[in-house]
Coordinates of C-alpha atoms in Angstrom, one line a residue:
Chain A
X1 CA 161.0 122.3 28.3
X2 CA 161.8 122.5 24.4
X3 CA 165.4 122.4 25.3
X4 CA 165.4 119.9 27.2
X5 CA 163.6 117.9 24.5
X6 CA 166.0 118.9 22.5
X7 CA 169.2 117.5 24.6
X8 CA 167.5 115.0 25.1
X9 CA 167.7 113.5 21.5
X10 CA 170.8 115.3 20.6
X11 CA 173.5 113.2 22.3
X12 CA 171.8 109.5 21.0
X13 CA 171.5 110.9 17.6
X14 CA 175.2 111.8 17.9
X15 CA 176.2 108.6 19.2
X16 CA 174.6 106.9 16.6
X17 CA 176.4 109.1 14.0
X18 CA 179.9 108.3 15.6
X19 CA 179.1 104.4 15.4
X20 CA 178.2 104.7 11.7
X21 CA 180.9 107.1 11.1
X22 CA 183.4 104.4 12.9
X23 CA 182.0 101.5 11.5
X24 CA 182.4 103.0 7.9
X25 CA 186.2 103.8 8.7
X26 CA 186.6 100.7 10.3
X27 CA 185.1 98.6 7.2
X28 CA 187.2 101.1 4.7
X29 CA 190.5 100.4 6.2
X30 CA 189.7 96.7 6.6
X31 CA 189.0 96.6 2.7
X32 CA 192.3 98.8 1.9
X33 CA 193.8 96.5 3.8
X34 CA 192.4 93.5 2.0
X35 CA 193.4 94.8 -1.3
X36 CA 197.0 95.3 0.0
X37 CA 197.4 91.4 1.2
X38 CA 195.9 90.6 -1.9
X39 CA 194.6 87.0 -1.0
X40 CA 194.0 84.8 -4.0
X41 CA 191.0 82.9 -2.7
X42 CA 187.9 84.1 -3.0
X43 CA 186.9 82.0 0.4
X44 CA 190.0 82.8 2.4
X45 CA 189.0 86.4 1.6
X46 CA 185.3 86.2 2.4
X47 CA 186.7 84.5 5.8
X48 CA 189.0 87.0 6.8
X49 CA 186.4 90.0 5.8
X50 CA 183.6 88.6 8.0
X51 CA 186.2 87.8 10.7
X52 CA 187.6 91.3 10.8
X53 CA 183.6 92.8 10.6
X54 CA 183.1 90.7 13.7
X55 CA 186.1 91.8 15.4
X56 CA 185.4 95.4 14.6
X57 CA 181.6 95.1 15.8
X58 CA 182.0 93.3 18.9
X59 CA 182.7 96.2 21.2
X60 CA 180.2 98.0 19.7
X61 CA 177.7 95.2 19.8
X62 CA 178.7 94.7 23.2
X63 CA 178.3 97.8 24.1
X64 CA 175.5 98.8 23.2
X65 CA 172.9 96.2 22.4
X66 CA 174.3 93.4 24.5
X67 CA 174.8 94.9 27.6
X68 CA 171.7 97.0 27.6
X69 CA 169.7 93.7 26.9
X70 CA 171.5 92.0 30.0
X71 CA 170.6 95.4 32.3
X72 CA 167.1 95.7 31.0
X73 CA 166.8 92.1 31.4
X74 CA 168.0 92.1 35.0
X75 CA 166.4 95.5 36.3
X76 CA 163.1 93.5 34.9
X77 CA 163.5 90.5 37.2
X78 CA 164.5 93.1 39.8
X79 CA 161.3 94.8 39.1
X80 CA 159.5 91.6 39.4
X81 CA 160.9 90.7 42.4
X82 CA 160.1 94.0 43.9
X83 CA 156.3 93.8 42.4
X84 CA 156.0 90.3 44.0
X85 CA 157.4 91.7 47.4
X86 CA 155.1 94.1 47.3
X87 CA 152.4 92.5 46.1
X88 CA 153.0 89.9 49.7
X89 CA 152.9 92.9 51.7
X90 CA 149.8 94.2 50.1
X91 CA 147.9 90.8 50.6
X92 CA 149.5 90.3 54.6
X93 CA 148.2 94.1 54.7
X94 CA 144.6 92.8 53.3
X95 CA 144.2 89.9 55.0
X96 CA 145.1 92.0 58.5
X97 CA 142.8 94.7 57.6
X98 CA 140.0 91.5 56.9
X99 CA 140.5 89.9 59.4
X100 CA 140.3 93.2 61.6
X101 CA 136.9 93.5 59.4
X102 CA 135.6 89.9 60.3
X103 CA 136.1 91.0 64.1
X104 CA 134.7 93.9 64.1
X105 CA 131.8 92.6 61.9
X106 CA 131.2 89.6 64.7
X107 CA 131.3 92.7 67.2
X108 CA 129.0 94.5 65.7
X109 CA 126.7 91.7 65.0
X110 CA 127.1 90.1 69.1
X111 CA 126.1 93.8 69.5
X112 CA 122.8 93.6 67.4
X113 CA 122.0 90.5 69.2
X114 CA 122.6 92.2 72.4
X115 CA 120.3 94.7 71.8
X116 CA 117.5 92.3 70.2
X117 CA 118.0 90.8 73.6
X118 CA 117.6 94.0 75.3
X119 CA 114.6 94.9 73.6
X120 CA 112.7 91.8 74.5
X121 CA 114.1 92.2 78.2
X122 CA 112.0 95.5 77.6
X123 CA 109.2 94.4 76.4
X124 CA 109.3 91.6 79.2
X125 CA 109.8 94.1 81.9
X126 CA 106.7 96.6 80.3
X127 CA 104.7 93.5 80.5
X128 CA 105.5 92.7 83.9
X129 CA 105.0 96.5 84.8
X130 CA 101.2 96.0 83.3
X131 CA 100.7 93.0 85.0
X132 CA 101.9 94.3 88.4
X133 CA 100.0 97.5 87.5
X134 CA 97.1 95.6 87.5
X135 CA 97.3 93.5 90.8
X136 CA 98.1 97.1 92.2
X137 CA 94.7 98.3 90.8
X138 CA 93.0 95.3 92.0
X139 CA 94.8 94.4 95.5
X140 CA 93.0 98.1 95.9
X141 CA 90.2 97.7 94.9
X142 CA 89.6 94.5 97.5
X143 CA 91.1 97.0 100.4
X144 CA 88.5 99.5 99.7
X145 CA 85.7 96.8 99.1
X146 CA 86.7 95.4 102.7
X147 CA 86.4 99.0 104.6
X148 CA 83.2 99.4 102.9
X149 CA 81.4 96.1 103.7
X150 CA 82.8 96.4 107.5
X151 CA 80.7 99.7 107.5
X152 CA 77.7 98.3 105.0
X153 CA 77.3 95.2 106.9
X154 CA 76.8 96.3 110.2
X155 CA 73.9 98.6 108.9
X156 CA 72.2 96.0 106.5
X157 CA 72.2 93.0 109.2
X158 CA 70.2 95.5 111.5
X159 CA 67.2 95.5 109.3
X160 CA 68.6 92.2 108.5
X161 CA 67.3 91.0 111.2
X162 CA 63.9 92.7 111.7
X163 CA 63.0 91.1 108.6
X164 CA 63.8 87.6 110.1
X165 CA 62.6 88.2 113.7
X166 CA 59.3 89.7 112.0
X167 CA 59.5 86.5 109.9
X168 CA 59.5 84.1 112.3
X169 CA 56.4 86.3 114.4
X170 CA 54.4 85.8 111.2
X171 CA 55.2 82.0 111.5
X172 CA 53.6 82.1 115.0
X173 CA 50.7 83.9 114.0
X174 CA 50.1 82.3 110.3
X175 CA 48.2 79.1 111.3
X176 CA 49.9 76.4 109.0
X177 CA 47.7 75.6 106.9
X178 CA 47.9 78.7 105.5
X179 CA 50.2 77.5 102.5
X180 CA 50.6 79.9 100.4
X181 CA 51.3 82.4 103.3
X182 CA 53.5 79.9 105.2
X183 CA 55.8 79.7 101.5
X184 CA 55.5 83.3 101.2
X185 CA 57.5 83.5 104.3
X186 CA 59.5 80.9 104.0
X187 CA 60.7 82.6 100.8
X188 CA 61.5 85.6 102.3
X189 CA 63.4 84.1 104.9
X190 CA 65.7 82.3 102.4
X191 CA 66.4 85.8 100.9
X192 CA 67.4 87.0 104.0
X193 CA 69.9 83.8 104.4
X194 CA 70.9 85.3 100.5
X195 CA 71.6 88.5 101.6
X196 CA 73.4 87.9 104.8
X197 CA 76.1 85.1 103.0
X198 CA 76.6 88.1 100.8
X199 CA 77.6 90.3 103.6
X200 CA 79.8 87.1 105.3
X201 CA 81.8 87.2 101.6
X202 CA 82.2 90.7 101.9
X203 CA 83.5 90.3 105.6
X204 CA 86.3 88.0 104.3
X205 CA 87.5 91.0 102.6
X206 CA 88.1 92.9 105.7
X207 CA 89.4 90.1 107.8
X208 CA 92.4 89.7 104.9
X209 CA 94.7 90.6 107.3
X210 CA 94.4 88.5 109.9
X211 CA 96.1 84.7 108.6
X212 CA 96.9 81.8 111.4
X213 CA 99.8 80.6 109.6
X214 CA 100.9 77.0 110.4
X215 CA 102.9 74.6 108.1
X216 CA 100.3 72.3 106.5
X217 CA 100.1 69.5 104.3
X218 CA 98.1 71.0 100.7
X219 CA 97.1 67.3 99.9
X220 CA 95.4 66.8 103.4
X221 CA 94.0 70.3 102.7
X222 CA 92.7 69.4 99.6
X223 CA 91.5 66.0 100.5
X224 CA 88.9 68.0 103.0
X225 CA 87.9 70.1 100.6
X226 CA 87.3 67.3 98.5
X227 CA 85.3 65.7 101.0
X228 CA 83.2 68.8 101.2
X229 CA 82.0 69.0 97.6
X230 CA 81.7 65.2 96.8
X231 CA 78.2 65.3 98.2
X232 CA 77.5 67.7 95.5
X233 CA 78.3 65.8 92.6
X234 CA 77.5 62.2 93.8
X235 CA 74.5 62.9 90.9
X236 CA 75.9 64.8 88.5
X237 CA 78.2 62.4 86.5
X238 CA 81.1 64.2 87.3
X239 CA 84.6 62.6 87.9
X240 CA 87.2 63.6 90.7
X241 CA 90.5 62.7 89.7
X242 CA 93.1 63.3 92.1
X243 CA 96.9 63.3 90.8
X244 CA 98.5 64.3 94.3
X245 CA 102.2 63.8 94.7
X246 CA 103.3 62.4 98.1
X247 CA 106.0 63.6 100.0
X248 CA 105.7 67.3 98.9
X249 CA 107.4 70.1 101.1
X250 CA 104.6 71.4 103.6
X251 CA 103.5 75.2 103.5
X252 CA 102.9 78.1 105.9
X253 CA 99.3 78.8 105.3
X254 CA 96.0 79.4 107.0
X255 CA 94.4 76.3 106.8
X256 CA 90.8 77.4 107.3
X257 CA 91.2 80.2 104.4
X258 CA 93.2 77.4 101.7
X259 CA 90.5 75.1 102.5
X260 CA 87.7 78.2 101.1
X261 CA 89.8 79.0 98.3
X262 CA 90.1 75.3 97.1
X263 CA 86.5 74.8 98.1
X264 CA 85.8 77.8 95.8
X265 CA 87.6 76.4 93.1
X266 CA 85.7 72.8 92.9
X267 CA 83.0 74.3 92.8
X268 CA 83.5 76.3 90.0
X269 CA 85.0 73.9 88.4
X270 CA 82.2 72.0 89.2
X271 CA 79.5 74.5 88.0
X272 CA 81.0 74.6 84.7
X273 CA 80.1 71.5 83.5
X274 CA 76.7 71.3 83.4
X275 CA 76.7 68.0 81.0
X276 CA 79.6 66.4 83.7
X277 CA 83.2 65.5 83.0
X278 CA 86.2 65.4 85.0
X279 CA 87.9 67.6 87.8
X280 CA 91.5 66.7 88.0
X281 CA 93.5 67.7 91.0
X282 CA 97.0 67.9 90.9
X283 CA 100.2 68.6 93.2
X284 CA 103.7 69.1 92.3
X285 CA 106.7 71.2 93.9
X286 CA 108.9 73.1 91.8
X287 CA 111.9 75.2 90.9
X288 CA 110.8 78.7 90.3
X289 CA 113.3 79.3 87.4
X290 CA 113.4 82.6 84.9
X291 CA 112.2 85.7 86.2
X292 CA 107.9 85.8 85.9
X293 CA 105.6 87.2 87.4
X294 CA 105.7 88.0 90.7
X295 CA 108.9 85.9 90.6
X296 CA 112.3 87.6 90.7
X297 CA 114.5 89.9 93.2
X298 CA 112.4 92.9 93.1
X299 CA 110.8 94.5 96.6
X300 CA 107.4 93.5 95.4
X301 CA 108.2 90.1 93.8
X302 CA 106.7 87.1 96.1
X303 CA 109.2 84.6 94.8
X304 CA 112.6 84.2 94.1
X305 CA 113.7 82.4 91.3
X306 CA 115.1 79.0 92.4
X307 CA 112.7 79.3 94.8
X308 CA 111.0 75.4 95.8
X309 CA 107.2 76.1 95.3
X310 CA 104.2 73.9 95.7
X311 CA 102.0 73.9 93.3
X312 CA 98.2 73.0 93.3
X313 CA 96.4 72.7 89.7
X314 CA 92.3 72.5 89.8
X315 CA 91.4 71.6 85.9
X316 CA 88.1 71.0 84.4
X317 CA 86.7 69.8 81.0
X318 CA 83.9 72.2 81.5
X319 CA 82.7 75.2 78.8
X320 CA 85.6 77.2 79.4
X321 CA 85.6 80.9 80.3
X322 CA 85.6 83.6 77.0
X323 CA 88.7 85.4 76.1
X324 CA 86.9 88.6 76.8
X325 CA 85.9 87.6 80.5
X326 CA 89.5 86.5 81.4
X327 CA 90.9 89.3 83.0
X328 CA 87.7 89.8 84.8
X329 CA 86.8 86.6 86.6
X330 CA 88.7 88.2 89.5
X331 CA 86.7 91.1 90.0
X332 CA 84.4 91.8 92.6
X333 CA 81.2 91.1 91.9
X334 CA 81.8 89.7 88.2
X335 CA 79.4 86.7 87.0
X336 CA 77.8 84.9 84.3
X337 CA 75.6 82.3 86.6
X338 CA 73.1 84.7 87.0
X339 CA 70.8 86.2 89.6
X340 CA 70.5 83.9 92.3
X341 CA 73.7 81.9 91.0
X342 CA 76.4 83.4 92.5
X343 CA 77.4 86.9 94.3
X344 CA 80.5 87.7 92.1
X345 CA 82.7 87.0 95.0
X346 CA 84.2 83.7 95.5
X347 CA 87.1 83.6 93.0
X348 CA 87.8 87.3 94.1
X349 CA 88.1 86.1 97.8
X350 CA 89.9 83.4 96.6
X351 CA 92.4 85.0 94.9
X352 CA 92.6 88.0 97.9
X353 CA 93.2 84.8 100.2
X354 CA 96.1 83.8 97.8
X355 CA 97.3 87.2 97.8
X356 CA 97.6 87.6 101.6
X357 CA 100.1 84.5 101.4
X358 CA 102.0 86.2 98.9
X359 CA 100.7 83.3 96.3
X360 CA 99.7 83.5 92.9
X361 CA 96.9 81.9 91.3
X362 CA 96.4 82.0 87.5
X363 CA 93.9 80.6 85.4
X364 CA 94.3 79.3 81.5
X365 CA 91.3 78.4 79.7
X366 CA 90.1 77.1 76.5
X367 CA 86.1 77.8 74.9
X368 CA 84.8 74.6 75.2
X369 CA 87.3 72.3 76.1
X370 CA 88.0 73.9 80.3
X371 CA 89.5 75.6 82.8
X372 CA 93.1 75.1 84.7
X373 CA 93.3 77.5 87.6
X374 CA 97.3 77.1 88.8
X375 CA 97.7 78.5 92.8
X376 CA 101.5 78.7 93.5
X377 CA 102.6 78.2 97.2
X378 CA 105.9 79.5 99.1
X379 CA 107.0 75.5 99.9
X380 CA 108.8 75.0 103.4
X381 CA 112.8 74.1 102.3
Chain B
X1 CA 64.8 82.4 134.2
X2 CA 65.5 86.1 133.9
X3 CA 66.5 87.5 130.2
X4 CA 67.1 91.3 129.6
X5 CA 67.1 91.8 125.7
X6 CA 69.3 95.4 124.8
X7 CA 69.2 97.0 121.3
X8 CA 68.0 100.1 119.6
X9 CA 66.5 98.5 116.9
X10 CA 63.3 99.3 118.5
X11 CA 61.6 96.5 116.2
X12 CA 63.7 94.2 116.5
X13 CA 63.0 93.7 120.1
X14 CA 59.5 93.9 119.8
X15 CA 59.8 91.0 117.5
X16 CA 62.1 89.4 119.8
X17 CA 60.4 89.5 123.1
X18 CA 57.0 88.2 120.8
X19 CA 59.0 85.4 119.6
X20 CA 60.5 84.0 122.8
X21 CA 57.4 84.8 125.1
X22 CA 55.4 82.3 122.7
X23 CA 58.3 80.0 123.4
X24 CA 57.5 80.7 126.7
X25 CA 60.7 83.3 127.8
X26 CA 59.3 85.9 128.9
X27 CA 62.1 88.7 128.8
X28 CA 62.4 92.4 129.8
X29 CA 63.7 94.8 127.2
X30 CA 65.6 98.0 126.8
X31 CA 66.6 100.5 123.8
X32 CA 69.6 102.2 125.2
X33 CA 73.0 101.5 127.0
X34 CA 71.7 104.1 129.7
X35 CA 68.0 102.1 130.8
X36 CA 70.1 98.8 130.6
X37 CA 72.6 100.1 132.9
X38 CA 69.6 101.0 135.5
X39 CA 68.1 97.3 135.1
X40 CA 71.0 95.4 135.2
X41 CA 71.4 97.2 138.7
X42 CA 67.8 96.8 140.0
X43 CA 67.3 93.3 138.9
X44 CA 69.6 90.2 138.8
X45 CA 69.4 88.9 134.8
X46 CA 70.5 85.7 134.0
X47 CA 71.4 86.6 130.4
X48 CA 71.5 90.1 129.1
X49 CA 71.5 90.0 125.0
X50 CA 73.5 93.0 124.2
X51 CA 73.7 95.2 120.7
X52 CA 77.1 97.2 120.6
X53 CA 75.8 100.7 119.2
X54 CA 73.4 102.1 120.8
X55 CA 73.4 105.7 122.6
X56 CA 74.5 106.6 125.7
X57 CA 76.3 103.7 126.9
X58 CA 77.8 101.1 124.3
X59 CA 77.1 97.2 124.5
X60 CA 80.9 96.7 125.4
X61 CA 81.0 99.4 128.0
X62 CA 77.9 97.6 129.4
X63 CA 79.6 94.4 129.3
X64 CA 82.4 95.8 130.7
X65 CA 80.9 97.3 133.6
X66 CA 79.0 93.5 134.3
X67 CA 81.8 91.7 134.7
X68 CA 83.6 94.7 136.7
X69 CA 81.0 94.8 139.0
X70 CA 81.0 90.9 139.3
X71 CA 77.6 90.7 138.7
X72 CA 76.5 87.5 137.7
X73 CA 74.8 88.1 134.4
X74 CA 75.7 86.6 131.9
X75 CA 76.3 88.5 129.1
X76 CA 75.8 88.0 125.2
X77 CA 76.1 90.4 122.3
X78 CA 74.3 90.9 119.2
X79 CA 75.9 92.4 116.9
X80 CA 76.0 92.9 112.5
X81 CA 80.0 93.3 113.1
X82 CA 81.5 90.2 112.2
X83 CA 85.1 90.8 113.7
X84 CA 83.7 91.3 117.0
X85 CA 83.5 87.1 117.3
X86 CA 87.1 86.6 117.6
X87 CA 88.2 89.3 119.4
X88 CA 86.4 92.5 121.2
X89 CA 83.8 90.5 122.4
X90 CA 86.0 87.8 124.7
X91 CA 88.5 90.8 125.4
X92 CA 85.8 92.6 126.7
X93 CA 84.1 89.8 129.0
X94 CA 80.6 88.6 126.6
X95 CA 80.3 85.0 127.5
X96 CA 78.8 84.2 124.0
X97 CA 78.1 86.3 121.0
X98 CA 75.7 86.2 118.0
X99 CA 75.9 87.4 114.4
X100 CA 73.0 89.2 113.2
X101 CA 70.9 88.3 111.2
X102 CA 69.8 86.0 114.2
X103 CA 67.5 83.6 114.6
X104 CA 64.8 82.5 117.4
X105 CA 66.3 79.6 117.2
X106 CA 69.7 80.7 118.2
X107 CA 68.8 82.4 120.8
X108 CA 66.7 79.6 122.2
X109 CA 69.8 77.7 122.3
X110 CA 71.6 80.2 124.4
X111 CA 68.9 80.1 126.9
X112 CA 69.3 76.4 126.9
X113 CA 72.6 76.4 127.5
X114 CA 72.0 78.4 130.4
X115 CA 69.4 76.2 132.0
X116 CA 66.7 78.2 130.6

């Protein structure tokens, strides 16, 4: 390594010490020679002395400050020109690689949003999964309710009916102007009646499978049912307001069982506004469009989407039904009219009704403002 | 007019055959399938009120048998089961039926209907 160092500086530092050797021989031999021409003019002299230095240092100058400048010079644009080339390359290289980065960012990004989408496909589905879970539960529960009132009534209308035969012997017997007696009886009789329309509700349970299915017009449907409950409110200050659409597709349902359900449904409606108000009635067909429930191409979906439906609406501006009684105004035997008000059983049969003709029936309701029960019907295309 | 009420319910026909004698019917009565069977033979009825479970012989057997033997007796059944309306009981040959709970008065009508 020392050697090398050595070398290294050895053969400049002789160069060097030939150039000054020449340059002082060169610059001796001019002035001998100067001396010998013996030129009179102090100018002419100076002349010919700077001439001859020139001449003498040109090669050398050339040589070796010149032509180093020229090739240092040049290998520096060289290198520039090599720096800039590279330098492009560099940057085309970047801006691939980026641009490879930019896609494979969007990628990954589509990819997020695919699984956000996923996820709330998920969460969709699980809800769906509930809310089928539930039906399940309840479409059950009304089977097992039917088999037992088949077997119940049969044994409760045998005493049943004692009681009213033994009612009506007490009338012959009980001289009539025995009033307190005669309203006694007359009470007990009504109880009877009580008990026995309790049995018939429990009977429409067991008869769901049973449906004489024609296609029917839901407006002419409705317009009975109407019929049937106006008598009820002629004294109640309560509104009907029917917002039927004409000309809607005709469905395949039991005629006799709608006309109960939508009966049900007035008076409901009905019995929630104690104060009065309106009942509005609406009809509409519709597209079934994204997958809901009950609405989709799974083996236990009723409709498919695209599916024409008809749609019935029963709204009231009644005292609405609690957030915490929602879920449960299908269930058997649930009620808040109290004893004597209601058995617990008409929205339940009402909703088993829908059920058996693969409808669905929904209800939305706001505390103090009403009710909107939605039944959703398989139209005739 | 000759009425032959059926039913096991041992108080319910008393009260029955009370009810529609003060309405002036006067009506024979039975408690099983097995003593209809042997009245329905020895006397011509008119109507013959049947109740579908009872021992020995059902009310639809006994109905079945009536109209069989093409006797003339009308028949009617009595019965808690609500299905039976639409179905059993036409299959079967009853000429009328009646839900339980029943009333006098619906069974007055009957009668009527008859010529009672």
């Amino acid at each position: 390594m020392k050697k090398m160092q050595i070398s290294n500086i050895v053969i400049p530092l002789r160069l060097f010490l030939f150039l000054l050797v020449s340059i002082f021989m060169a610059e001796f031999l001019i002035m001998l020679f100067l001396d010998y021409v013996r030129i009179p003019s102090k100018l002419a002299n100076s002349l010919l002395d700077s001439t001859l230095l020139v001449v003498i240092l040109y090669p050398i100058l050339y040589k070796f400050v010149f032509r180093n400048m020229m090739i240092t010079l040049k290998g520096r644009k060289y290198l520039n020109e090599r720096l800039s080339k590279i330098n492009e390359e560099l940057e085309a290289k970047i801006r691939v690689r980026t641009s490879n980065l930019v896609s494979t960012n969007q990628e990954l990004q589509e990819a997020i949003l695919g699984c956000r989408q996923t996820e709330t496909n998920l969460e969709k589905a699980y809800l769906q999964l509930k809310e089928t879970q539930n039906q399940l539960i309840q479409s059950e529960k009304l089977s097992a309710i039917g088999q037992l009132a088949s077997g119940v009534a049969h044994e409760v209308r045998n005493p049943l009916s004692i009681i009213l035969q033994g009612v009506e012997y007490l009338e012959i017997k009980i001289p009539p102007k025995e009033t307190p007696a005669r309203e006694a009886l007359s009470m007990i009789k009504d109880s009877v009646k009580r008990a026995d329309k309790i049995i018939s509700l429990l009977f429409d349970f067991s008869k769901a499978a049973r449906l004489n299915l024609m296609p029917e017009d839901i407006n002419s449907i409705l317009e009975s049912s109407i019929n049937l409950v106006e008598t009820k409110v002629k004294f109640m200050n309560i509104d009907i307001v029917k917002e039927t659409k004409k000309d809607i597709p005709k469905t395949m349902i039991d005629k006799n069982r709608m006309e109960q359900v939508f009966i049900n449904l007035l008076l409901n409606a009905i019995q929630a506004m104690p104060e009065g108000g309106k009942v509005i009635i609406r009809t509409y067909e519709k597209r079934l469009e994204a997958p809901a429930n009950r609405v989709g191409e799974r083996k236990e979906d009723y409709f498919k989407v695209g599916e024409k439906a008809v749609i019935v609406e029963i709204e009231d501006t009644g005292t609405g039904i609690p957030e915490e009684n929602l879920n449960k105004i299908f269930d058997p035997f649930f009620t808040t009219k109290g004893i004597g008000g209601g058995t617990g059983l008409g929205l339940s049969v009402s909703q088993s009704i829908i059920i058996m003709h693969k409808g669905l029936i929904d209800v939305t309701s706001q505390l103090g403002k009403g009710t909107r029960i939605t039944v959703t019907l398989h139209a005739i295309e | 007019m000759k009425i032959l009420i059926v039913d096991d319910e041992k108080n319910f026909v008393y009260f029955v055959k009370e009810n529609l004698a003060h309405r002036g019917y006067p009506v024979d009565v039975a408690y099983d399938g097995k003593e209809a069977l042997e009245l329905i033979q020895s006397k011509s009825y008119d109507l013959v009120f049947l109740d579908i479970n009872m021992p020995e012989l059902t009310g639809l057997e006994l109905a079945k048998y009536v109209k069989e033997n093409k006797i003339k007796s009308k028949v009617i059944i009595v019965t808690g089961y609500e299905e039976i309306k639409e179905s059993l009981a036409k299959v079967l040959g009853a000429d009328e039926y009646l839900t339980k709970p029943v009333a006098i008065a619906d069974i007055e009508k009957i009668i009527k209907k008859y010529g009672g």
